[in-house]
């Protein structure tokens, strides 16, 4: 892990880059992809010198932050802007090589917990959805109840405790060049905010991992990896980066509440020890059952009552108490109405976009919404999805739902 980088590693990292805005040095990826092998070898010598000494150029730690307005938010509130950080592509290229080694180390020693699905090879956002749905289905068959808590970490990346991260890295056996490089990479970073042609003064960043960094997601996964470590195997759990869920099933509601409260307290203790701040307002409780649950059944986090909800959007899939998926279907329809309206504006009886163009828009912006998460539900009201099919001048759908795949319950769309 601490040996010098090879030219093969550099070329593989370069092949994975995509065109993106450069940092203050104005070096673009497209420039690096077109340099000669001689220049690449010189660049490799620079990277290996930095790797050996564990000291990065100061310019690589400078970021230009451009605030982007969030759609539908009050633009007079600074909190309603999304910061986009532009950092040196030269640094991000080295980050890719470092990150590749770090991931290989974590995977070979199976350090990342199996319930962590974020930024891991072979895992994705649908995995936590499948785990929760499977437990709810089992509970329904056995006439049990599932109580779930969905956690939200406030400014998880921005407020990450750097010294605590280095402690975690040391605990899992990372040292030498890798440890020194990561420590120097995280410290003494500065940002400047740019609006139009105006740039603010430079400000030092005291906490957190760099926004837009290649290695930041992996480092965060290491930091939050042990959040559910002290819980018994009777708990269901899932984690995707900073979004976590904890649930438990059984027939005795009082026992479920008691045990889940103990689990919440342990998660809160982990947050205090390692500098994570959970949002009480955004952390929700949900009961999956066919029974009537009294309003006196409550759970608390840091001494404050958690809000109980009837439905919750979990990684893009809307769960309801009885798992009918009605809320999710309505959510998909509502999101797709705007796209259908745009499609109607793109074509007329004698003018407008071609069939192929309309099909591409539909598949990209509507079909993708329908397909996502379809593995967990069986299209109980497939007729509802007919509302999403674009119509021609004769009010006939361009596309029609065919048979449902019995393995994945995924709709197939064919030409008429």
Tab-separated table of C-alpha atoms in Angstrom:
chain	number	residue	atom	x	y	z
A	1	UNK	CA	0.000	0.000	0.000
A	2	UNK	CA	2.892	2.385	0.679
A	3	UNK	CA	5.035	1.503	-2.361
A	4	UNK	CA	5.576	4.051	-5.181
A	5	UNK	CA	2.924	4.521	-7.844
A	6	UNK	CA	3.392	2.927	-11.250
A	7	UNK	CA	2.727	4.374	-14.679
A	8	UNK	CA	-0.073	1.830	-15.065
A	9	UNK	CA	-1.868	3.194	-12.002
A	10	UNK	CA	-1.546	6.728	-13.332
A	11	UNK	CA	-2.937	5.818	-16.757
A	12	UNK	CA	-5.852	3.877	-15.210
A	13	UNK	CA	-6.696	6.849	-13.005
A	14	UNK	CA	-6.501	9.179	-16.009
A	15	UNK	CA	-8.852	6.960	-18.029
A	16	UNK	CA	-11.502	7.200	-15.294
A	17	UNK	CA	-11.572	10.998	-15.331
A	18	UNK	CA	-14.387	12.970	-16.921
A	19	UNK	CA	-14.306	16.518	-18.182
A	20	UNK	CA	-14.931	18.843	-15.251
A	21	UNK	CA	-14.194	22.427	-14.325
A	22	UNK	CA	-10.598	23.025	-13.186
A	23	UNK	CA	-9.426	24.617	-9.966
A	24	UNK	CA	-7.301	27.748	-9.558
A	25	UNK	CA	-4.435	26.224	-11.554
A	26	UNK	CA	-6.778	25.932	-14.594
A	27	UNK	CA	-5.370	22.523	-15.541
A	28	UNK	CA	-8.113	20.464	-17.230
A	29	UNK	CA	-8.337	16.687	-17.474
A	30	UNK	CA	-8.509	16.881	-21.247
A	31	UNK	CA	-5.056	18.489	-21.229
A	32	UNK	CA	-3.620	15.667	-19.101
A	33	UNK	CA	-5.201	12.993	-21.297
A	34	UNK	CA	-3.419	14.358	-24.361
A	35	UNK	CA	0.102	14.777	-23.008
A	36	UNK	CA	2.916	12.488	-24.142
A	37	UNK	CA	4.257	9.514	-22.192
A	38	UNK	CA	7.353	11.541	-21.406
A	39	UNK	CA	5.230	14.174	-19.638
A	40	UNK	CA	3.291	11.466	-17.809
A	41	UNK	CA	6.539	9.989	-16.518
A	42	UNK	CA	7.582	13.416	-15.229
A	43	UNK	CA	4.183	13.777	-13.577
A	44	UNK	CA	4.609	10.336	-11.995
A	45	UNK	CA	7.948	11.414	-10.521
A	46	UNK	CA	6.210	14.420	-8.939
A	47	UNK	CA	3.437	12.228	-7.486
A	48	UNK	CA	5.895	9.746	-6.031
A	49	UNK	CA	7.955	12.538	-4.462
A	50	UNK	CA	4.797	13.899	-2.800
A	51	UNK	CA	3.850	10.353	-1.748
A	52	UNK	CA	7.226	9.749	-0.149
A	53	UNK	CA	7.420	13.086	1.684
A	54	UNK	CA	3.751	13.203	2.679
A	55	UNK	CA	3.437	16.902	1.833
A	56	UNK	CA	1.083	18.273	-0.802
A	57	UNK	CA	1.551	21.592	-2.630
A	58	UNK	CA	-0.360	24.391	-0.918
A	59	UNK	CA	-2.135	25.261	-4.172
A	60	UNK	CA	-3.704	21.776	-4.198
A	61	UNK	CA	-5.447	22.581	-0.909
A	62	UNK	CA	-7.152	25.696	-2.213
A	63	UNK	CA	-10.748	25.511	-3.445
A	64	UNK	CA	-13.016	27.921	-5.263
A	65	UNK	CA	-16.615	27.534	-4.049
A	66	UNK	CA	-19.436	28.523	-6.389
A	67	UNK	CA	-22.907	28.644	-4.743
A	68	UNK	CA	-25.715	27.202	-6.861
A	69	UNK	CA	-29.325	28.080	-6.077
A	70	UNK	CA	-31.533	25.206	-4.933
A	71	UNK	CA	-34.673	24.867	-6.996
A	72	UNK	CA	-37.834	26.121	-5.339
A	73	UNK	CA	-36.040	27.637	-2.326
A	74	UNK	CA	-35.877	31.175	-0.972
A	75	UNK	CA	-32.762	32.601	-2.627
A	76	UNK	CA	-32.412	35.324	-0.005
A	77	UNK	CA	-31.412	32.613	2.497
A	78	UNK	CA	-27.714	31.615	2.155
A	79	UNK	CA	-28.602	28.140	3.430
A	80	UNK	CA	-30.606	27.494	0.253
A	81	UNK	CA	-27.535	27.407	-1.969
A	82	UNK	CA	-25.560	24.302	-2.862
A	83	UNK	CA	-21.779	24.887	-2.716
A	84	UNK	CA	-19.791	23.469	-5.624
A	85	UNK	CA	-16.056	23.317	-4.860
A	86	UNK	CA	-13.529	23.513	-7.685
A	87	UNK	CA	-10.183	22.008	-6.738
A	88	UNK	CA	-7.028	21.155	-8.633
A	89	UNK	CA	-7.457	18.351	-11.174
A	90	UNK	CA	-3.787	17.498	-10.677
A	91	UNK	CA	-4.586	16.755	-7.045
A	92	UNK	CA	-7.767	14.838	-7.873
A	93	UNK	CA	-5.805	12.648	-10.265
A	94	UNK	CA	-3.487	11.642	-7.435
A	95	UNK	CA	-6.519	11.194	-5.179
A	96	UNK	CA	-7.835	8.576	-7.591
A	97	UNK	CA	-4.661	6.533	-7.271
A	98	UNK	CA	-4.659	6.867	-3.475
A	99	UNK	CA	-8.361	6.046	-3.275
A	100	UNK	CA	-7.918	2.926	-5.411
A	101	UNK	CA	-5.294	1.595	-3.019
A	102	UNK	CA	-7.348	2.525	0.028
A	103	UNK	CA	-10.446	0.744	-1.305
A	104	UNK	CA	-8.400	-2.325	-2.203
A	105	UNK	CA	-7.021	-2.413	1.344
A	106	UNK	CA	-10.477	-2.070	2.909
A	107	UNK	CA	-12.047	-4.705	0.658
A	108	UNK	CA	-9.253	-7.258	0.993
A	109	UNK	CA	-9.521	-7.148	4.797
A	110	UNK	CA	-13.337	-6.851	4.789
A	111	UNK	CA	-13.162	-3.775	7.018
A	112	UNK	CA	-16.268	-2.023	5.677
A	113	UNK	CA	-19.404	-3.366	7.379
A	114	UNK	CA	-21.739	-5.463	5.189
A	115	UNK	CA	-24.645	-3.103	5.880
A	116	UNK	CA	-22.737	-0.149	4.335
A	117	UNK	CA	-23.861	0.148	0.711
A	118	UNK	CA	-22.458	3.564	-0.136
A	119	UNK	CA	-19.466	3.870	-2.481
A	120	UNK	CA	-18.736	0.124	-2.330
A	121	UNK	CA	-18.171	-2.087	-5.358
A	122	UNK	CA	-21.114	-4.351	-6.085
A	123	UNK	CA	-23.461	-2.435	-3.782
A	124	UNK	CA	-25.952	0.315	-4.404
A	125	UNK	CA	-28.781	2.429	-3.043
A	126	UNK	CA	-31.350	-0.294	-3.731
A	127	UNK	CA	-29.669	-2.712	-1.273
A	128	UNK	CA	-30.971	-0.993	1.909
A	129	UNK	CA	-34.419	-0.843	0.326
A	130	UNK	CA	-34.361	-4.586	-0.324
A	131	UNK	CA	-33.210	-5.374	3.219
A	132	UNK	CA	-36.004	-3.350	4.825
A	133	UNK	CA	-38.664	-4.604	2.413
A	134	UNK	CA	-37.654	-8.221	3.036
A	135	UNK	CA	-38.015	-7.859	6.806
A	136	UNK	CA	-41.407	-6.141	6.445
A	137	UNK	CA	-42.681	-8.935	4.172
A	138	UNK	CA	-41.569	-11.552	6.678
A	139	UNK	CA	-43.309	-9.632	9.455
A	140	UNK	CA	-46.531	-9.488	7.446
A	141	UNK	CA	-46.461	-13.246	6.867
A	142	UNK	CA	-45.840	-13.942	10.567
A	143	UNK	CA	-48.331	-11.269	11.695
A	144	UNK	CA	-45.551	-9.232	13.287
A	145	UNK	CA	-44.742	-5.526	13.440
A	146	UNK	CA	-41.635	-3.729	12.192
A	147	UNK	CA	-40.585	-0.509	13.922
A	148	UNK	CA	-38.008	1.511	11.951
A	149	UNK	CA	-35.992	4.622	12.712
A	150	UNK	CA	-34.493	6.628	9.838
A	151	UNK	CA	-31.481	8.700	10.930
A	152	UNK	CA	-30.224	11.930	9.429
A	153	UNK	CA	-26.713	13.277	10.077
A	154	UNK	CA	-26.379	17.050	9.884
A	155	UNK	CA	-23.617	18.303	7.556
A	156	UNK	CA	-21.947	14.931	7.769
A	157	UNK	CA	-19.000	15.673	5.462
A	158	UNK	CA	-18.538	19.316	6.389
A	159	UNK	CA	-18.332	18.710	10.154
A	160	UNK	CA	-16.396	15.432	10.181
A	161	UNK	CA	-13.831	15.246	13.016
A	162	UNK	CA	-10.469	14.983	11.226
A	163	UNK	CA	-8.420	13.844	14.214
A	164	UNK	CA	-11.033	11.183	14.938
A	165	UNK	CA	-10.773	9.989	11.338
A	166	UNK	CA	-7.010	9.606	11.675
A	167	UNK	CA	-7.574	7.580	14.869
A	168	UNK	CA	-9.938	5.302	12.921
A	169	UNK	CA	-7.407	4.906	10.107
A	170	UNK	CA	-4.689	3.992	12.604
A	171	UNK	CA	-7.003	1.454	14.257
A	172	UNK	CA	-7.568	-0.408	10.998
A	173	UNK	CA	-3.838	-0.630	10.325
A	174	UNK	CA	-3.199	2.232	7.918
A	175	UNK	CA	0.183	3.900	8.366
A	176	UNK	CA	3.285	5.006	6.514
A	177	UNK	CA	2.950	7.008	3.306
A	178	UNK	CA	-0.817	6.507	3.121
A	179	UNK	CA	-1.398	7.855	6.647
A	180	UNK	CA	0.946	10.830	6.182
A	181	UNK	CA	-0.531	11.754	2.804
A	182	UNK	CA	-4.124	11.632	4.085
A	183	UNK	CA	-3.282	13.748	7.145
A	184	UNK	CA	-1.565	16.438	5.069
A	185	UNK	CA	-4.376	16.265	2.505
A	186	UNK	CA	-7.006	17.069	5.161
A	187	UNK	CA	-5.276	19.841	7.091
A	188	UNK	CA	-4.576	23.505	6.260
A	189	UNK	CA	-7.225	23.691	3.548
A	190	UNK	CA	-8.687	27.027	2.413
A	191	UNK	CA	-11.663	28.133	0.356
A	192	UNK	CA	-12.736	31.246	-1.523
A	193	UNK	CA	-16.309	31.954	-2.600
A	194	UNK	CA	-16.783	33.158	-6.173
A	195	UNK	CA	-19.936	34.931	-7.375
A	196	UNK	CA	-19.728	36.166	-10.923
A	197	UNK	CA	-16.328	37.858	-11.280
A	198	UNK	CA	-16.026	38.614	-7.563
A	199	UNK	CA	-13.931	36.381	-5.281
A	200	UNK	CA	-13.950	36.536	-1.495
A	201	UNK	CA	-10.957	36.460	0.810
A	202	UNK	CA	-9.416	33.109	1.639
A	203	UNK	CA	-10.821	31.302	4.707
A	204	UNK	CA	-9.343	28.319	6.528
A	205	UNK	CA	-11.416	25.165	6.941
A	206	UNK	CA	-11.132	23.641	10.416
A	207	UNK	CA	-13.237	20.477	10.056
A	208	UNK	CA	-14.637	18.103	7.483
A	209	UNK	CA	-13.441	16.406	4.329
A	210	UNK	CA	-13.041	18.424	1.097
A	211	UNK	CA	-16.244	18.864	-0.873
A	212	UNK	CA	-15.959	17.336	-4.337
A	213	UNK	CA	-12.918	15.273	-3.370
A	214	UNK	CA	-12.453	11.789	-4.861
A	215	UNK	CA	-11.260	10.224	-1.612
A	216	UNK	CA	-13.750	11.928	0.740
A	217	UNK	CA	-16.578	9.340	0.397
A	218	UNK	CA	-14.196	6.498	1.246
A	219	UNK	CA	-12.827	8.341	4.263
A	220	UNK	CA	-16.338	9.072	5.481
A	221	UNK	CA	-17.272	5.397	5.136
A	222	UNK	CA	-14.336	4.508	7.388
A	223	UNK	CA	-15.398	7.118	9.958
A	224	UNK	CA	-19.026	6.027	10.229
A	225	UNK	CA	-18.371	2.313	9.735
A	226	UNK	CA	-18.843	1.365	13.420
A	227	UNK	CA	-22.097	3.216	14.041
A	228	UNK	CA	-24.093	-0.015	14.549
A	229	UNK	CA	-21.232	-2.164	15.846
A	230	UNK	CA	-22.511	-2.441	19.442
A	231	UNK	CA	-26.017	-3.556	18.428
A	232	UNK	CA	-27.147	-7.184	18.585
A	233	UNK	CA	-27.781	-9.217	15.428
A	234	UNK	CA	-31.531	-9.118	16.112
A	235	UNK	CA	-31.636	-5.586	14.707
A	236	UNK	CA	-32.060	-4.829	11.044
A	237	UNK	CA	-29.760	-2.057	9.867
A	238	UNK	CA	-28.623	-0.305	6.726
A	239	UNK	CA	-26.228	2.457	5.834
A	240	UNK	CA	-25.586	4.382	2.651
A	241	UNK	CA	-22.858	6.942	3.310
A	242	UNK	CA	-24.437	9.215	5.958
A	243	UNK	CA	-28.032	7.914	5.640
A	244	UNK	CA	-28.811	5.166	8.117
A	245	UNK	CA	-31.803	3.120	9.245
A	246	UNK	CA	-32.386	0.835	12.198
A	247	UNK	CA	-35.369	-1.480	12.596
A	248	UNK	CA	-36.628	-4.446	14.587
A	249	UNK	CA	-39.551	-6.826	14.104
A	250	UNK	CA	-41.642	-8.841	16.500
A	251	UNK	CA	-45.150	-9.286	17.944
A	252	UNK	CA	-44.716	-7.566	21.299
A	253	UNK	CA	-44.896	-3.827	20.607
A	254	UNK	CA	-43.733	-2.868	24.091
A	255	UNK	CA	-40.645	-5.075	23.767
A	256	UNK	CA	-39.883	-3.658	20.311
A	257	UNK	CA	-40.082	-0.093	21.604
A	258	UNK	CA	-37.832	-0.904	24.565
A	259	UNK	CA	-35.154	-2.628	22.489
A	260	UNK	CA	-35.220	-0.058	19.711
A	261	UNK	CA	-34.852	2.731	22.250
A	262	UNK	CA	-31.715	0.992	23.538
A	263	UNK	CA	-30.407	0.861	19.972
A	264	UNK	CA	-31.126	4.560	19.418
A	265	UNK	CA	-29.282	5.427	22.634
A	266	UNK	CA	-26.212	3.480	21.448
A	267	UNK	CA	-26.263	5.289	18.096
A	268	UNK	CA	-26.500	8.606	19.941
A	269	UNK	CA	-23.552	7.633	22.142
A	270	UNK	CA	-21.501	6.814	19.034
A	271	UNK	CA	-22.358	10.237	17.608
A	272	UNK	CA	-21.170	12.032	20.761
A	273	UNK	CA	-17.911	10.052	20.894
A	274	UNK	CA	-17.002	10.596	17.237
A	275	UNK	CA	-18.373	14.065	16.573
A	276	UNK	CA	-21.505	13.261	14.561
A	277	UNK	CA	-24.515	15.499	15.022
A	278	UNK	CA	-27.901	13.941	14.258
A	279	UNK	CA	-30.874	16.031	13.186
A	280	UNK	CA	-33.789	15.381	15.550
A	281	UNK	CA	-36.233	17.083	13.168
A	282	UNK	CA	-35.254	14.935	10.179
A	283	UNK	CA	-34.943	11.625	12.069
A	284	UNK	CA	-38.271	9.793	11.690
A	285	UNK	CA	-40.030	6.774	13.228
A	286	UNK	CA	-42.342	4.468	11.315
A	287	UNK	CA	-44.476	1.451	12.281
A	288	UNK	CA	-45.043	-1.175	9.572
A	289	UNK	CA	-48.080	-3.170	10.662
A	290	UNK	CA	-51.738	-3.951	9.987
A	291	UNK	CA	-52.551	-3.293	13.645
A	292	UNK	CA	-53.576	-0.026	15.210
A	293	UNK	CA	-50.691	1.460	17.189
A	294	UNK	CA	-51.548	3.971	19.891
A	295	UNK	CA	-50.128	7.465	19.762
A	296	UNK	CA	-48.524	6.856	23.163
A	297	UNK	CA	-45.926	4.579	21.586
A	298	UNK	CA	-42.982	6.962	21.332
A	299	UNK	CA	-39.238	6.871	20.798
A	300	UNK	CA	-36.723	9.489	21.925
A	301	UNK	CA	-33.364	10.693	20.668
A	302	UNK	CA	-31.170	12.810	22.956
A	303	UNK	CA	-34.204	13.201	25.206
A	304	UNK	CA	-36.433	14.615	22.453
A	305	UNK	CA	-39.442	12.844	20.976
A	306	UNK	CA	-39.007	11.604	17.409
A	307	UNK	CA	-41.703	12.355	14.861
A	308	UNK	CA	-43.818	9.393	13.786
A	309	UNK	CA	-44.802	9.304	10.109
A	310	UNK	CA	-47.199	7.249	7.966
A	311	UNK	CA	-44.887	7.122	4.949
A	312	UNK	CA	-41.213	7.814	4.321
A	313	UNK	CA	-39.076	8.185	1.232
A	314	UNK	CA	-36.217	5.752	1.740
A	315	UNK	CA	-33.503	6.011	-0.952
A	316	UNK	CA	-36.006	7.102	-3.572
A	317	UNK	CA	-38.696	4.539	-2.714
A	318	UNK	CA	-41.713	5.701	-0.693
A	319	UNK	CA	-42.605	3.184	2.032
A	320	UNK	CA	-46.078	3.197	3.580
A	321	UNK	CA	-47.252	1.421	6.740
A	322	UNK	CA	-48.858	-1.547	4.940
A	323	UNK	CA	-46.430	-1.670	2.030
A	324	UNK	CA	-49.076	-1.093	-0.627
A	325	UNK	CA	-46.745	1.214	-2.609
A	326	UNK	CA	-49.656	3.540	-3.379
A	327	UNK	CA	-47.726	6.558	-2.111
A	328	UNK	CA	-44.715	5.620	-4.226
A	329	UNK	CA	-46.808	5.245	-7.378
A	330	UNK	CA	-48.435	8.622	-6.799
A	331	UNK	CA	-45.003	10.148	-6.154
A	332	UNK	CA	-43.703	8.801	-9.480
A	333	UNK	CA	-46.772	10.093	-11.316
A	334	UNK	CA	-46.499	13.535	-9.757
A	335	UNK	CA	-42.810	13.831	-10.655
A	336	UNK	CA	-43.473	12.689	-14.210
A	337	UNK	CA	-46.369	15.039	-14.993
A	338	UNK	CA	-44.026	17.935	-15.727
A	339	UNK	CA	-42.057	15.807	-18.158
A	340	UNK	CA	-45.248	14.737	-19.944
A	341	UNK	CA	-46.283	18.374	-20.278
A	342	UNK	CA	-42.918	19.185	-21.829
A	343	UNK	CA	-43.328	16.260	-24.237
A	344	UNK	CA	-46.732	17.590	-25.303
A	345	UNK	CA	-45.070	20.909	-26.125
A	346	UNK	CA	-42.419	19.183	-28.213
A	347	UNK	CA	-44.754	17.578	-30.739
A	348	UNK	CA	-47.904	18.359	-32.677
A	349	UNK	CA	-49.928	16.797	-35.441
A	350	UNK	CA	-47.773	18.141	-38.266
A	351	UNK	CA	-44.664	19.416	-36.505
A	352	UNK	CA	-42.293	18.795	-33.615
A	353	UNK	CA	-39.938	16.136	-32.359
A	354	UNK	CA	-39.766	12.720	-33.958
A	355	UNK	CA	-40.982	9.509	-32.375
A	356	UNK	CA	-37.398	8.522	-31.537
A	357	UNK	CA	-36.732	11.830	-29.792
A	358	UNK	CA	-39.904	11.572	-27.731
A	359	UNK	CA	-39.063	7.989	-26.853
A	360	UNK	CA	-35.597	9.006	-25.654
A	361	UNK	CA	-37.057	11.750	-23.455
A	362	UNK	CA	-39.620	9.333	-22.033
A	363	UNK	CA	-37.128	6.554	-21.349
A	364	UNK	CA	-34.610	8.931	-19.789
A	365	UNK	CA	-36.907	10.993	-17.566
A	366	UNK	CA	-39.986	8.833	-16.899
A	367	UNK	CA	-39.162	5.204	-17.598
A	368	UNK	CA	-36.100	5.493	-15.360
A	369	UNK	CA	-38.338	6.628	-12.470
A	370	UNK	CA	-40.638	3.664	-12.999
A	371	UNK	CA	-37.810	1.153	-13.243
A	372	UNK	CA	-36.003	2.376	-10.135
A	373	UNK	CA	-37.132	0.329	-7.161
A	374	UNK	CA	-39.384	-1.899	-9.264
A	375	UNK	CA	-37.524	-4.898	-7.888
A	376	UNK	CA	-39.227	-4.443	-4.489
A	377	UNK	CA	-42.846	-4.068	-5.607
A	378	UNK	CA	-45.075	-6.113	-7.898
A	379	UNK	CA	-46.991	-3.341	-9.677
A	380	UNK	CA	-50.227	-3.986	-7.734
A	381	UNK	CA	-52.005	-1.317	-9.766
A	382	UNK	CA	-50.259	-1.425	-13.113
A	383	UNK	CA	-53.175	0.489	-14.699
A	384	UNK	CA	-52.069	3.514	-12.657
A	385	UNK	CA	-48.861	3.644	-14.647
A	386	UNK	CA	-50.834	4.047	-17.879
A	387	UNK	CA	-51.061	7.735	-16.911
A	388	UNK	CA	-47.333	7.985	-17.555
A	389	UNK	CA	-47.516	6.732	-21.126
A	390	UNK	CA	-47.246	9.571	-23.690
A	391	UNK	CA	-50.123	9.637	-26.193
A	392	UNK	CA	-50.172	10.336	-29.897
A	393	UNK	CA	-52.784	12.401	-31.758
A	394	UNK	CA	-55.249	9.485	-31.619
A	395	UNK	CA	-54.904	9.320	-27.814
A	396	UNK	CA	-53.060	6.004	-28.151
A	397	UNK	CA	-49.881	5.383	-26.112
A	398	UNK	CA	-46.560	5.461	-27.948
A	399	UNK	CA	-45.398	2.696	-25.621
A	400	UNK	CA	-47.346	-0.074	-23.929
A	401	UNK	CA	-46.617	-2.238	-20.868
A	402	UNK	CA	-46.095	-5.863	-21.802
A	403	UNK	CA	-45.688	-8.876	-19.539
A	404	UNK	CA	-44.222	-8.449	-16.060
A	405	UNK	CA	-40.907	-10.190	-15.563
A	406	UNK	CA	-41.637	-12.839	-12.912
A	407	UNK	CA	-38.100	-12.703	-11.534
A	408	UNK	CA	-37.697	-8.997	-10.962
A	409	UNK	CA	-41.299	-7.772	-11.410
A	410	UNK	CA	-39.907	-5.198	-13.782
A	411	UNK	CA	-42.102	-3.797	-16.596
A	412	UNK	CA	-40.913	-4.122	-20.126
A	413	UNK	CA	-41.900	-1.406	-22.633
A	414	UNK	CA	-42.285	-2.233	-26.315
A	415	UNK	CA	-43.116	-0.337	-29.466
A	416	UNK	CA	-46.718	-0.481	-30.641
